[in-house]
Structures are given as structure tokens and as C-alpha cells.
mmCIF file with all atom_site columns, C-alpha atoms in Angstrom:
data_model
loop_
_atom_site.group_PDB
_atom_site.id
_atom_site.type_symbol
_atom_site.label_atom_id
_atom_site.label_alt_id
_atom_site.label_comp_id
_atom_site.label_asym_id
_atom_site.label_entity_id
_atom_site.label_seq_id
_atom_site.pdbx_PDB_ins_code
_atom_site.Cartn_x
_atom_site.Cartn_y
_atom_site.Cartn_z
_atom_site.occupancy
_atom_site.B_iso_or_equiv
_atom_site.pdbx_formal_charge
_atom_site.auth_seq_id
_atom_site.auth_comp_id
_atom_site.auth_asym_id
_atom_site.auth_atom_id
_atom_site.pdbx_PDB_model_num
ATOM 1   C CA . SER A 1 1   ? -30.681 36.248 26.746 1.00 0.00 ? 1   SER A CA 1
ATOM 2   C CA . GLN A 1 2   ? -33.677 37.674 28.580 1.00 0.00 ? 2   GLN A CA 1
ATOM 3   C CA . GLN A 1 3   ? -32.433 36.768 32.013 1.00 0.00 ? 3   GLN A CA 1
ATOM 4   C CA . GLY A 1 4   ? -31.686 39.592 34.391 1.00 0.00 ? 4   GLY A CA 1
ATOM 5   C CA . GLU A 1 5   ? -28.224 40.576 35.414 1.00 0.00 ? 5   GLU A CA 1
ATOM 6   C CA . GLU A 1 6   ? -27.820 41.648 39.023 1.00 0.00 ? 6   GLU A CA 1
ATOM 7   C CA . ASP A 1 7   ? -25.381 44.260 40.225 1.00 0.00 ? 7   ASP A CA 1
ATOM 8   C CA . PRO A 1 8   ? -23.409 44.172 42.476 1.00 0.00 ? 8   PRO A CA 1
ATOM 9   C CA . GLN A 1 9   ? -22.959 40.431 42.550 1.00 0.00 ? 9   GLN A CA 1
ATOM 10  C CA . ALA A 1 10  ? -21.591 40.451 46.094 1.00 0.00 ? 10  ALA A CA 1
ATOM 11  C CA . LEU A 1 11  ? -22.361 42.862 48.897 1.00 0.00 ? 11  LEU A CA 1
ATOM 12  C CA . SER A 1 12  ? -21.190 42.969 52.495 1.00 0.00 ? 12  SER A CA 1
ATOM 13  C CA . ILE A 1 13  ? -22.803 45.399 54.939 1.00 0.00 ? 13  ILE A CA 1
ATOM 14  C CA . GLN A 1 14  ? -23.187 46.017 58.652 1.00 0.00 ? 14  GLN A CA 1
ATOM 15  C CA . GLU A 1 15  ? -26.403 45.160 60.415 1.00 0.00 ? 15  GLU A CA 1
ATOM 16  C CA . GLY A 1 16  ? -28.742 48.140 60.383 1.00 0.00 ? 16  GLY A CA 1
ATOM 17  C CA . GLU A 1 17  ? -27.469 49.499 57.073 1.00 0.00 ? 17  GLU A CA 1
ATOM 18  C CA . ASN A 1 18  ? -29.480 49.501 53.881 1.00 0.00 ? 18  ASN A CA 1
ATOM 19  C CA . ALA A 1 19  ? -28.673 47.114 51.039 1.00 0.00 ? 19  ALA A CA 1
ATOM 20  C CA . THR A 1 20  ? -29.385 48.036 47.440 1.00 0.00 ? 20  THR A CA 1
ATOM 21  C CA . MET A 1 21  ? -29.033 45.752 44.454 1.00 0.00 ? 21  MET A CA 1
ATOM 22  C CA . ASN A 1 22  ? -29.870 46.294 40.828 1.00 0.00 ? 22  ASN A CA 1
ATOM 23  C CA . CYS A 1 23  ? -31.103 44.143 37.999 1.00 0.00 ? 23  CYS A CA 1
ATOM 24  C CA . SER A 1 24  ? -30.985 44.851 34.282 1.00 0.00 ? 24  SER A CA 1
ATOM 25  C CA . TYR A 1 25  ? -32.757 42.964 31.526 1.00 0.00 ? 25  TYR A CA 1
ATOM 26  C CA . LYS A 1 26  ? -33.022 43.097 27.758 1.00 0.00 ? 26  LYS A CA 1
ATOM 27  C CA . THR A 1 27  ? -36.555 42.808 26.401 1.00 0.00 ? 27  THR A CA 1
ATOM 28  C CA . SER A 1 28  ? -40.122 43.814 27.254 1.00 0.00 ? 28  SER A CA 1
ATOM 29  C CA . ILE A 1 29  ? -41.564 42.159 30.313 1.00 0.00 ? 29  ILE A CA 1
ATOM 30  C CA . ASN A 1 30  ? -44.929 41.380 31.902 1.00 0.00 ? 30  ASN A CA 1
ATOM 31  C CA . ASN A 1 31  ? -43.455 41.543 35.384 1.00 0.00 ? 31  ASN A CA 1
ATOM 32  C CA . LEU A 1 32  ? -40.244 41.278 37.341 1.00 0.00 ? 32  LEU A CA 1
ATOM 33  C CA . GLN A 1 33  ? -39.885 39.266 40.529 1.00 0.00 ? 33  GLN A CA 1
ATOM 34  C CA . TRP A 1 34  ? -37.312 39.113 43.312 1.00 0.00 ? 34  TRP A CA 1
ATOM 35  C CA . TYR A 1 35  ? -36.472 35.939 45.196 1.00 0.00 ? 35  TYR A CA 1
ATOM 36  C CA . ARG A 1 36  ? -34.240 35.122 48.162 1.00 0.00 ? 36  ARG A CA 1
ATOM 37  C CA . GLN A 1 37  ? -32.255 31.921 48.626 1.00 0.00 ? 37  GLN A CA 1
ATOM 38  C CA . ASN A 1 38  ? -30.583 30.943 51.854 1.00 0.00 ? 38  ASN A CA 1
ATOM 39  C CA . SER A 1 39  ? -27.589 28.656 51.530 1.00 0.00 ? 39  SER A CA 1
ATOM 40  C CA . GLY A 1 40  ? -28.615 25.124 50.628 1.00 0.00 ? 40  GLY A CA 1
ATOM 41  C CA . ARG A 1 41  ? -32.314 25.975 50.481 1.00 0.00 ? 41  ARG A CA 1
ATOM 42  C CA . GLY A 1 42  ? -34.919 26.649 47.826 1.00 0.00 ? 42  GLY A CA 1
ATOM 43  C CA . LEU A 1 43  ? -35.879 30.079 46.559 1.00 0.00 ? 43  LEU A CA 1
ATOM 44  C CA . VAL A 1 44  ? -38.481 32.157 48.361 1.00 0.00 ? 44  VAL A CA 1
ATOM 45  C CA . HIS A 1 45  ? -40.570 34.747 46.563 1.00 0.00 ? 45  HIS A CA 1
ATOM 46  C CA . LEU A 1 46  ? -40.191 38.272 47.921 1.00 0.00 ? 46  LEU A CA 1
ATOM 47  C CA . ILE A 1 47  ? -42.064 40.639 45.661 1.00 0.00 ? 47  ILE A CA 1
ATOM 48  C CA . LEU A 1 48  ? -43.542 40.969 42.171 1.00 0.00 ? 48  LEU A CA 1
ATOM 49  C CA . ILE A 1 49  ? -43.750 44.239 40.288 1.00 0.00 ? 49  ILE A CA 1
ATOM 50  C CA . ARG A 1 50  ? -45.773 44.527 37.095 1.00 0.00 ? 50  ARG A CA 1
ATOM 51  C CA . SER A 1 51  ? -44.594 46.363 34.010 1.00 0.00 ? 51  SER A CA 1
ATOM 52  C CA . ASN A 1 52  ? -47.090 49.175 34.608 1.00 0.00 ? 52  ASN A CA 1
ATOM 53  C CA . GLU A 1 53  ? -45.904 49.727 38.170 1.00 0.00 ? 53  GLU A CA 1
ATOM 54  C CA . ARG A 1 54  ? -42.945 51.889 39.167 1.00 0.00 ? 54  ARG A CA 1
ATOM 55  C CA . GLU A 1 55  ? -42.514 51.153 42.858 1.00 0.00 ? 55  GLU A CA 1
ATOM 56  C CA . LYS A 1 56  ? -43.693 48.592 45.338 1.00 0.00 ? 56  LYS A CA 1
ATOM 57  C CA . HIS A 1 57  ? -43.167 48.063 49.066 1.00 0.00 ? 57  HIS A CA 1
ATOM 58  C CA . SER A 1 58  ? -43.364 45.013 51.266 1.00 0.00 ? 58  SER A CA 1
ATOM 59  C CA . GLY A 1 59  ? -42.220 45.401 54.854 1.00 0.00 ? 59  GLY A CA 1
ATOM 60  C CA . ARG A 1 60  ? -38.546 46.419 54.750 1.00 0.00 ? 60  ARG A CA 1
ATOM 61  C CA . LEU A 1 61  ? -38.365 45.799 51.008 1.00 0.00 ? 61  LEU A CA 1
ATOM 62  C CA . ARG A 1 62  ? -38.724 48.438 48.331 1.00 0.00 ? 62  ARG A CA 1
ATOM 63  C CA . VAL A 1 63  ? -38.620 47.571 44.658 1.00 0.00 ? 63  VAL A CA 1
ATOM 64  C CA . THR A 1 64  ? -38.502 50.001 41.771 1.00 0.00 ? 64  THR A CA 1
ATOM 65  C CA . LEU A 1 65  ? -38.918 49.317 38.078 1.00 0.00 ? 65  LEU A CA 1
ATOM 66  C CA . ASP A 1 66  ? -37.815 51.532 35.212 1.00 0.00 ? 66  ASP A CA 1
ATOM 67  C CA . THR A 1 67  ? -39.010 49.941 31.980 1.00 0.00 ? 67  THR A CA 1
ATOM 68  C CA . SER A 1 68  ? -37.404 52.675 29.852 1.00 0.00 ? 68  SER A CA 1
ATOM 69  C CA . LYS A 1 69  ? -34.004 51.681 31.235 1.00 0.00 ? 69  LYS A CA 1
ATOM 70  C CA . LYS A 1 70  ? -34.950 48.023 31.555 1.00 0.00 ? 70  LYS A CA 1
ATOM 71  C CA . SER A 1 71  ? -33.789 47.952 35.143 1.00 0.00 ? 71  SER A CA 1
ATOM 72  C CA . SER A 1 72  ? -35.040 47.279 38.646 1.00 0.00 ? 72  SER A CA 1
ATOM 73  C CA . SER A 1 73  ? -33.664 47.825 42.114 1.00 0.00 ? 73  SER A CA 1
ATOM 74  C CA . LEU A 1 74  ? -34.280 46.058 45.396 1.00 0.00 ? 74  LEU A CA 1
ATOM 75  C CA . LEU A 1 75  ? -33.696 47.967 48.611 1.00 0.00 ? 75  LEU A CA 1
ATOM 76  C CA . ILE A 1 76  ? -33.603 46.226 51.963 1.00 0.00 ? 76  ILE A CA 1
ATOM 77  C CA . THR A 1 77  ? -33.795 48.758 54.774 1.00 0.00 ? 77  THR A CA 1
ATOM 78  C CA . ALA A 1 78  ? -32.389 48.284 58.271 1.00 0.00 ? 78  ALA A CA 1
ATOM 79  C CA . SER A 1 79  ? -30.737 44.996 57.339 1.00 0.00 ? 79  SER A CA 1
ATOM 80  C CA . ARG A 1 80  ? -30.518 42.108 59.784 1.00 0.00 ? 80  ARG A CA 1
ATOM 81  C CA . ALA A 1 81  ? -28.140 39.176 60.005 1.00 0.00 ? 81  ALA A CA 1
ATOM 82  C CA . ALA A 1 82  ? -31.046 36.976 58.874 1.00 0.00 ? 82  ALA A CA 1
ATOM 83  C CA . ASP A 1 83  ? -31.097 38.865 55.565 1.00 0.00 ? 83  ASP A CA 1
ATOM 84  C CA . THR A 1 84  ? -27.814 37.148 54.636 1.00 0.00 ? 84  THR A CA 1
ATOM 85  C CA . ALA A 1 85  ? -28.716 35.262 51.473 1.00 0.00 ? 85  ALA A CA 1
ATOM 86  C CA . SER A 1 86  ? -28.544 35.319 47.697 1.00 0.00 ? 86  SER A CA 1
ATOM 87  C CA . TYR A 1 87  ? -31.076 37.528 45.964 1.00 0.00 ? 87  TYR A CA 1
ATOM 88  C CA . PHE A 1 88  ? -32.261 36.844 42.418 1.00 0.00 ? 88  PHE A CA 1
ATOM 89  C CA . CYS A 1 89  ? -34.285 38.900 40.029 1.00 0.00 ? 89  CYS A CA 1
ATOM 90  C CA . ALA A 1 90  ? -36.444 37.024 37.545 1.00 0.00 ? 90  ALA A CA 1
ATOM 91  C CA . THR A 1 91  ? -38.127 38.421 34.477 1.00 0.00 ? 91  THR A CA 1
ATOM 92  C CA . ASP A 1 92  ? -41.322 37.246 32.861 1.00 0.00 ? 92  ASP A CA 1
ATOM 93  C CA . ALA A 1 93  ? -40.753 38.221 29.248 1.00 0.00 ? 93  ALA A CA 1
ATOM 94  C CA . TYR A 1 94  ? -43.712 39.488 27.257 1.00 0.00 ? 94  TYR A CA 1
ATOM 95  C CA . GLY A 1 95  ? -45.110 36.680 25.113 1.00 0.00 ? 95  GLY A CA 1
ATOM 96  C CA . ASN A 1 96  ? -42.795 34.113 26.626 1.00 0.00 ? 96  ASN A CA 1
ATOM 97  C CA . ASN A 1 97  ? -44.471 32.878 29.829 1.00 0.00 ? 97  ASN A CA 1
ATOM 98  C CA . ARG A 1 98  ? -41.056 31.784 31.054 1.00 0.00 ? 98  ARG A CA 1
ATOM 99  C CA . LEU A 1 99  ? -39.553 33.157 34.257 1.00 0.00 ? 99  LEU A CA 1
ATOM 100 C CA . ALA A 1 100 ? -35.832 33.702 33.638 1.00 0.00 ? 100 ALA A CA 1
ATOM 101 C CA . PHE A 1 101 ? -33.490 34.190 36.590 1.00 0.00 ? 101 PHE A CA 1
ATOM 102 C CA . GLY A 1 102 ? -30.316 36.221 36.847 1.00 0.00 ? 102 GLY A CA 1
ATOM 103 C CA . LYS A 1 103 ? -27.095 35.020 38.428 1.00 0.00 ? 103 LYS A CA 1
ATOM 104 C CA . GLY A 1 104 ? -27.934 36.529 41.788 1.00 0.00 ? 104 GLY A CA 1
ATOM 105 C CA . ASN A 1 105 ? -26.521 38.907 44.374 1.00 0.00 ? 105 ASN A CA 1
ATOM 106 C CA . GLN A 1 106 ? -24.829 37.442 47.430 1.00 0.00 ? 106 GLN A CA 1
ATOM 107 C CA . VAL A 1 107 ? -25.539 39.655 50.425 1.00 0.00 ? 107 VAL A CA 1
ATOM 108 C CA . VAL A 1 108 ? -23.746 39.230 53.743 1.00 0.00 ? 108 VAL A CA 1
ATOM 109 C CA . VAL A 1 109 ? -25.018 41.191 56.734 1.00 0.00 ? 109 VAL A CA 1
ATOM 110 C CA . ILE A 1 110 ? -22.449 41.404 59.500 1.00 0.00 ? 110 ILE A CA 1
ATOM 111 C CA . PRO A 1 111 ? -23.915 41.471 63.022 1.00 0.00 ? 111 PRO A CA 1
ATOM 112 C CA . GLU B 2 1   ? -50.382 24.009 54.123 1.00 0.00 ? 1   GLU B CA 1
ATOM 113 C CA . ALA B 2 2   ? -47.546 21.812 52.901 1.00 0.00 ? 2   ALA B CA 1
ATOM 114 C CA . GLY B 2 3   ? -45.062 23.353 50.532 1.00 0.00 ? 3   GLY B CA 1
ATOM 115 C CA . VAL B 2 4   ? -43.424 21.816 47.496 1.00 0.00 ? 4   VAL B CA 1
ATOM 116 C CA . VAL B 2 5   ? -41.843 18.529 48.491 1.00 0.00 ? 5   VAL B CA 1
ATOM 117 C CA . GLN B 2 6   ? -38.821 17.108 46.717 1.00 0.00 ? 6   GLN B CA 1
ATOM 118 C CA . SER B 2 7   ? -36.868 13.920 47.208 1.00 0.00 ? 7   SER B CA 1
ATOM 119 C CA . PRO B 2 8   ? -34.185 12.890 47.578 1.00 0.00 ? 8   PRO B CA 1
ATOM 120 C CA . ARG B 2 9   ? -32.451 15.923 49.067 1.00 0.00 ? 9   ARG B CA 1
ATOM 121 C CA . TYR B 2 10  ? -29.039 14.545 48.216 1.00 0.00 ? 10  TYR B CA 1
ATOM 122 C CA . LYS B 2 11  ? -27.895 11.921 45.733 1.00 0.00 ? 11  LYS B CA 1
ATOM 123 C CA . ILE B 2 12  ? -24.400 10.737 44.901 1.00 0.00 ? 12  ILE B CA 1
ATOM 124 C CA . ILE B 2 13  ? -23.945 8.447  41.917 1.00 0.00 ? 13  ILE B CA 1
ATOM 125 C CA . GLU B 2 14  ? -21.234 7.357  39.565 1.00 0.00 ? 14  GLU B CA 1
ATOM 126 C CA . LYS B 2 15  ? -21.243 8.588  35.997 1.00 0.00 ? 15  LYS B CA 1
ATOM 127 C CA . LYS B 2 16  ? -23.316 6.578  33.533 1.00 0.00 ? 16  LYS B CA 1
ATOM 128 C CA . GLN B 2 17  ? -25.744 5.575  36.298 1.00 0.00 ? 17  GLN B CA 1
ATOM 129 C CA . PRO B 2 18  ? -29.410 6.617  36.168 1.00 0.00 ? 18  PRO B CA 1
ATOM 130 C CA . VAL B 2 19  ? -31.018 8.916  38.713 1.00 0.00 ? 19  VAL B CA 1
ATOM 131 C CA . ALA B 2 20  ? -34.552 10.118 39.358 1.00 0.00 ? 20  ALA B CA 1
ATOM 132 C CA . PHE B 2 21  ? -35.961 13.032 41.299 1.00 0.00 ? 21  PHE B CA 1
ATOM 133 C CA . TRP B 2 22  ? -39.485 13.340 42.568 1.00 0.00 ? 22  TRP B CA 1
ATOM 134 C CA . CYS B 2 23  ? -41.587 16.423 43.213 1.00 0.00 ? 23  CYS B CA 1
ATOM 135 C CA . ASN B 2 24  ? -44.981 16.915 44.817 1.00 0.00 ? 24  ASN B CA 1
ATOM 136 C CA . PRO B 2 25  ? -46.312 20.428 44.212 1.00 0.00 ? 25  PRO B CA 1
ATOM 137 C CA . ILE B 2 26  ? -48.603 22.494 46.370 1.00 0.00 ? 26  ILE B CA 1
ATOM 138 C CA . SER B 2 27  ? -52.151 21.215 46.207 1.00 0.00 ? 27  SER B CA 1
ATOM 139 C CA . GLY B 2 28  ? -54.149 23.000 43.540 1.00 0.00 ? 28  GLY B CA 1
ATOM 140 C CA . HIS B 2 29  ? -51.131 24.302 41.646 1.00 0.00 ? 29  HIS B CA 1
ATOM 141 C CA . ASN B 2 30  ? -51.595 23.359 38.019 1.00 0.00 ? 30  ASN B CA 1
ATOM 142 C CA . THR B 2 31  ? -48.223 24.605 36.839 1.00 0.00 ? 31  THR B CA 1
ATOM 143 C CA . LEU B 2 32  ? -45.068 22.717 37.717 1.00 0.00 ? 32  LEU B CA 1
ATOM 144 C CA . TYR B 2 33  ? -41.481 23.613 36.838 1.00 0.00 ? 33  TYR B CA 1
ATOM 145 C CA . TRP B 2 34  ? -38.146 21.846 36.943 1.00 0.00 ? 34  TRP B CA 1
ATOM 146 C CA . TYR B 2 35  ? -35.129 24.117 37.167 1.00 0.00 ? 35  TYR B CA 1
ATOM 147 C CA . LEU B 2 36  ? -31.419 23.313 37.221 1.00 0.00 ? 36  LEU B CA 1
ATOM 148 C CA . GLN B 2 37  ? -29.135 25.432 39.394 1.00 0.00 ? 37  GLN B CA 1
ATOM 149 C CA . ASN B 2 38  ? -25.381 25.275 39.090 1.00 0.00 ? 38  ASN B CA 1
ATOM 150 C CA . LEU B 2 39  ? -23.196 26.529 41.917 1.00 0.00 ? 39  LEU B CA 1
ATOM 151 C CA . GLY B 2 40  ? -23.153 30.312 42.074 1.00 0.00 ? 40  GLY B CA 1
ATOM 152 C CA . GLN B 2 41  ? -25.702 30.656 39.294 1.00 0.00 ? 41  GLN B CA 1
ATOM 153 C CA . GLY B 2 42  ? -29.391 31.346 39.007 1.00 0.00 ? 42  GLY B CA 1
ATOM 154 C CA . PRO B 2 43  ? -31.935 28.625 38.235 1.00 0.00 ? 43  PRO B CA 1
ATOM 155 C CA . GLU B 2 44  ? -32.371 27.664 34.582 1.00 0.00 ? 44  GLU B CA 1
ATOM 156 C CA . LEU B 2 45  ? -35.659 26.278 33.351 1.00 0.00 ? 45  LEU B CA 1
ATOM 157 C CA . LEU B 2 46  ? -35.650 22.681 32.156 1.00 0.00 ? 46  LEU B CA 1
ATOM 158 C CA . ILE B 2 47  ? -39.362 22.057 31.680 1.00 0.00 ? 47  ILE B CA 1
ATOM 159 C CA . ARG B 2 48  ? -42.744 23.563 32.547 1.00 0.00 ? 48  ARG B CA 1
ATOM 160 C CA . TYR B 2 49  ? -45.986 21.620 32.862 1.00 0.00 ? 49  TYR B CA 1
ATOM 161 C CA . GLU B 2 50  ? -49.524 22.885 32.693 1.00 0.00 ? 50  GLU B CA 1
ATOM 162 C CA . ASN B 2 51  ? -51.428 20.042 34.344 1.00 0.00 ? 51  ASN B CA 1
ATOM 163 C CA . GLU B 2 52  ? -50.022 16.931 32.650 1.00 0.00 ? 52  GLU B CA 1
ATOM 164 C CA . GLU B 2 53  ? -48.900 18.685 29.467 1.00 0.00 ? 53  GLU B CA 1
ATOM 165 C CA . ALA B 2 54  ? -45.285 19.740 28.975 1.00 0.00 ? 54  ALA B CA 1
ATOM 166 C CA . VAL B 2 55  ? -45.791 23.193 27.464 1.00 0.00 ? 55  VAL B CA 1
ATOM 167 C CA . ASP B 2 56  ? -42.161 24.354 27.532 1.00 0.00 ? 56  ASP B CA 1
ATOM 168 C CA . ASP B 2 57  ? -39.435 21.717 27.287 1.00 0.00 ? 57  ASP B CA 1
ATOM 169 C CA . SER B 2 58  ? -37.176 23.435 24.796 1.00 0.00 ? 58  SER B CA 1
ATOM 170 C CA . GLN B 2 59  ? -34.289 23.561 27.280 1.00 0.00 ? 59  GLN B CA 1
ATOM 171 C CA . LEU B 2 60  ? -34.513 19.954 28.407 1.00 0.00 ? 60  LEU B CA 1
ATOM 172 C CA . PRO B 2 61  ? -31.587 17.887 27.025 1.00 0.00 ? 61  PRO B CA 1
ATOM 173 C CA . LYS B 2 62  ? -33.757 15.156 25.657 1.00 0.00 ? 62  LYS B CA 1
ATOM 174 C CA . ASP B 2 63  ? -30.961 12.754 24.847 1.00 0.00 ? 63  ASP B CA 1
ATOM 175 C CA . ARG B 2 64  ? -30.498 11.949 28.522 1.00 0.00 ? 64  ARG B CA 1
ATOM 176 C CA . PHE B 2 65  ? -33.178 13.824 30.453 1.00 0.00 ? 65  PHE B CA 1
ATOM 177 C CA . SER B 2 66  ? -36.842 12.909 30.653 1.00 0.00 ? 66  SER B CA 1
ATOM 178 C CA . ALA B 2 67  ? -39.722 14.080 32.791 1.00 0.00 ? 67  ALA B CA 1
ATOM 179 C CA . GLU B 2 68  ? -43.273 13.082 33.397 1.00 0.00 ? 68  GLU B CA 1
ATOM 180 C CA . ARG B 2 69  ? -46.322 14.328 35.243 1.00 0.00 ? 69  ARG B CA 1
ATOM 181 C CA . LEU B 2 70  ? -48.780 11.564 34.518 1.00 0.00 ? 70  LEU B CA 1
ATOM 182 C CA . LYS B 2 71  ? -51.799 12.598 36.585 1.00 0.00 ? 71  LYS B CA 1
ATOM 183 C CA . GLY B 2 72  ? -51.123 16.309 36.590 1.00 0.00 ? 72  GLY B CA 1
ATOM 184 C CA . VAL B 2 73  ? -49.966 16.291 40.196 1.00 0.00 ? 73  VAL B CA 1
ATOM 185 C CA . ASP B 2 74  ? -46.528 14.980 41.175 1.00 0.00 ? 74  ASP B CA 1
ATOM 186 C CA . SER B 2 75  ? -43.678 14.772 38.723 1.00 0.00 ? 75  SER B CA 1
ATOM 187 C CA . THR B 2 76  ? -40.484 12.819 38.143 1.00 0.00 ? 76  THR B CA 1
ATOM 188 C CA . LEU B 2 77  ? -37.309 14.038 36.447 1.00 0.00 ? 77  LEU B CA 1
ATOM 189 C CA . LYS B 2 78  ? -34.916 11.357 35.246 1.00 0.00 ? 78  LYS B CA 1
ATOM 190 C CA . ILE B 2 79  ? -31.364 11.447 33.965 1.00 0.00 ? 79  ILE B CA 1
ATOM 191 C CA . GLN B 2 80  ? -29.982 8.408  32.159 1.00 0.00 ? 80  GLN B CA 1
ATOM 192 C CA . PRO B 2 81  ? -27.069 8.120  31.906 1.00 0.00 ? 81  PRO B CA 1
ATOM 193 C CA . ALA B 2 82  ? -25.702 10.787 34.219 1.00 0.00 ? 82  ALA B CA 1
ATOM 194 C CA . GLU B 2 83  ? -22.558 12.698 33.267 1.00 0.00 ? 83  GLU B CA 1
ATOM 195 C CA . LEU B 2 84  ? -20.089 14.572 35.447 1.00 0.00 ? 84  LEU B CA 1
ATOM 196 C CA . GLY B 2 85  ? -21.492 17.892 34.241 1.00 0.00 ? 85  GLY B CA 1
ATOM 197 C CA . ASP B 2 86  ? -24.939 17.028 35.580 1.00 0.00 ? 86  ASP B CA 1
ATOM 198 C CA . SER B 2 87  ? -23.778 17.710 39.121 1.00 0.00 ? 87  SER B CA 1
ATOM 199 C CA . ALA B 2 88  ? -26.084 20.505 40.251 1.00 0.00 ? 88  ALA B CA 1
ATOM 200 C CA . VAL B 2 89  ? -29.178 21.231 42.297 1.00 0.00 ? 89  VAL B CA 1
ATOM 201 C CA . TYR B 2 90  ? -32.482 20.293 40.671 1.00 0.00 ? 90  TYR B CA 1
ATOM 202 C CA . LEU B 2 91  ? -35.275 22.542 41.852 1.00 0.00 ? 91  LEU B CA 1
ATOM 203 C CA . CYS B 2 92  ? -38.961 21.927 41.511 1.00 0.00 ? 92  CYS B CA 1
ATOM 204 C CA . ALA B 2 93  ? -41.444 24.779 41.719 1.00 0.00 ? 93  ALA B CA 1
ATOM 205 C CA . SER B 2 94  ? -45.180 25.141 41.360 1.00 0.00 ? 94  SER B CA 1
ATOM 206 C CA . SER B 2 95  ? -47.588 27.984 40.834 1.00 0.00 ? 95  SER B CA 1
ATOM 207 C CA . LEU B 2 96  ? -51.218 28.750 40.181 1.00 0.00 ? 96  LEU B CA 1
ATOM 208 C CA . GLY B 2 97  ? -50.210 29.591 36.620 1.00 0.00 ? 97  GLY B CA 1
ATOM 209 C CA . LEU B 2 98  ? -50.645 32.661 34.527 1.00 0.00 ? 98  LEU B CA 1
ATOM 210 C CA . THR B 2 99  ? -52.302 35.758 35.911 1.00 0.00 ? 99  THR B CA 1
ATOM 211 C CA . PRO B 2 100 ? -53.502 38.851 34.040 1.00 0.00 ? 100 PRO B CA 1
ATOM 212 C CA . GLY B 2 101 ? -50.073 40.288 34.823 1.00 0.00 ? 101 GLY B CA 1
ATOM 213 C CA . GLY B 2 102 ? -48.107 37.333 33.507 1.00 0.00 ? 102 GLY B CA 1
ATOM 214 C CA . THR B 2 103 ? -46.363 34.501 35.324 1.00 0.00 ? 103 THR B CA 1
ATOM 215 C CA . GLY B 2 104 ? -47.276 34.577 38.985 1.00 0.00 ? 104 GLY B CA 1
ATOM 216 C CA . GLU B 2 105 ? -45.316 33.752 42.087 1.00 0.00 ? 105 GLU B CA 1
ATOM 217 C CA . LEU B 2 106 ? -43.371 30.495 42.068 1.00 0.00 ? 106 LEU B CA 1
ATOM 218 C CA . PHE B 2 107 ? -43.123 28.306 45.159 1.00 0.00 ? 107 PHE B CA 1
ATOM 219 C CA . PHE B 2 108 ? -39.912 26.284 45.279 1.00 0.00 ? 108 PHE B CA 1
ATOM 220 C CA . GLY B 2 109 ? -38.983 23.059 46.970 1.00 0.00 ? 109 GLY B CA 1
ATOM 221 C CA . GLU B 2 110 ? -35.713 22.643 48.853 1.00 0.00 ? 110 GLU B CA 1
ATOM 222 C CA . GLY B 2 111 ? -34.062 21.053 45.834 1.00 0.00 ? 111 GLY B CA 1
ATOM 223 C CA . SER B 2 112 ? -32.269 17.793 45.110 1.00 0.00 ? 112 SER B CA 1
ATOM 224 C CA . ARG B 2 113 ? -28.491 18.088 45.104 1.00 0.00 ? 113 ARG B CA 1
ATOM 225 C CA . LEU B 2 114 ? -26.883 15.670 42.657 1.00 0.00 ? 114 LEU B CA 1
ATOM 226 C CA . THR B 2 115 ? -23.217 14.777 42.727 1.00 0.00 ? 115 THR B CA 1
ATOM 227 C CA . VAL B 2 116 ? -21.904 12.669 39.855 1.00 0.00 ? 116 VAL B CA 1
ATOM 228 C CA . LEU B 2 117 ? -18.534 11.017 40.481 1.00 0.00 ? 117 LEU B CA 1
#
């Protein structure tokens, strides 16, 4: 399966701490995307990183991509209670044009 | 600008009954997706439309599921008859389509939660 696998699958941290989650995948990709989902809601796009990029920032988010290891990481700095959500990586496989989602990381930020 | 609109938000039916979900994508988005999300799992693609053409429906269980996007705008996903295992959230998403860097950002609706009793 091309879909990403996130690690850890559950994370509990104190407000103000950083949260790091990883995603691994299996085949060549065009890009990798991260999404957030609050309980009972739809997914919201956070950031897209292309296969020729190694690092990308957006506000308190930092994403890295290592295509040689077929892995990506999402770092949320200075976490807030509002960051409590599930985070999914999604891979756009080369030649597939299908965005495949992993099982997700559940992050709980304790105020 | 309005986001992706789905209805109904919640639906409870008995097994063997039919059910339909409706999605209105963001204006100007040619690509429309239906995903299925089971509890604690990531979304799984059911079907992708480019305008009114279903270009990827390989994961749609065609014995009981059908979808249409007649005028290339809104779309309907139908299940007939529903089974207990169909209980899940059905997500609709839209996008501007492919970019030079591959599949672009998807915009999701709030989802339709189906419970089959």
C-alpha cells in the first residue's frame, strides 16, 4: 500500500511543548501533504511539500521530507490546546494521481 | 467564499435501506472526491471526478455503491442496499486538480456520518 504510516499514533503533551510526528511511505511520490482533523469535522490542509523539497515552514509548522528514507516529519512548535486534533499525512504517488492517507496521529495538548 | 457543503450531516438507517449523500464543491473546482473514513482510520478514496467524468473509481464497491456528477458541479453518492459495515463517515473533497507538482491541496466538507442499524 502506498498510504503513509504515521508514528507515533497517539501523543499527549503539555501546552507550550513541541510536538513531532513522523510519516513513512513506500513508493516514489510527487508530493506529501499534512492535514488536521478536529473531532467530528472534516480535514483541513496544513502544508504540502514537493518531492524536490527538503523542508518547509508555515507559521508554527515545520515539515521535512527525506525521499531517500521515504519519510516525513511534522513539527508543531509551542503547541496550544487548540492544536488538539488528529494529524494525517497523505502521499501523492508518482504516476498515480491519487492522494492516499495514513491512519493518523492523535495529538492531545494539555492546557 | 463558501467551502465544500455536504448533506446530510448525520443519517441513521436500517440495514438494506438505501441512502444518498450530496456534495457541493467549491466553485471552480473541477476535481471532486468521495472518501470513506472509518473510526480511527484515515480517509480512503472511493471515487474521483474530473468535471463529470469518473477518472478513478477502482475502489468503489460497485455492487451497492454508485455516484454521479451529472453537470460537473455537485455530486451524489448512493448506497443501496446499506449493510452494517457501511457505518462510517463519507467525506467529500474538491480541488483545482493537478498541478505541476502533482495533486494539489484538497478542501474537505464536514462529512456525512452514516449509522446502519
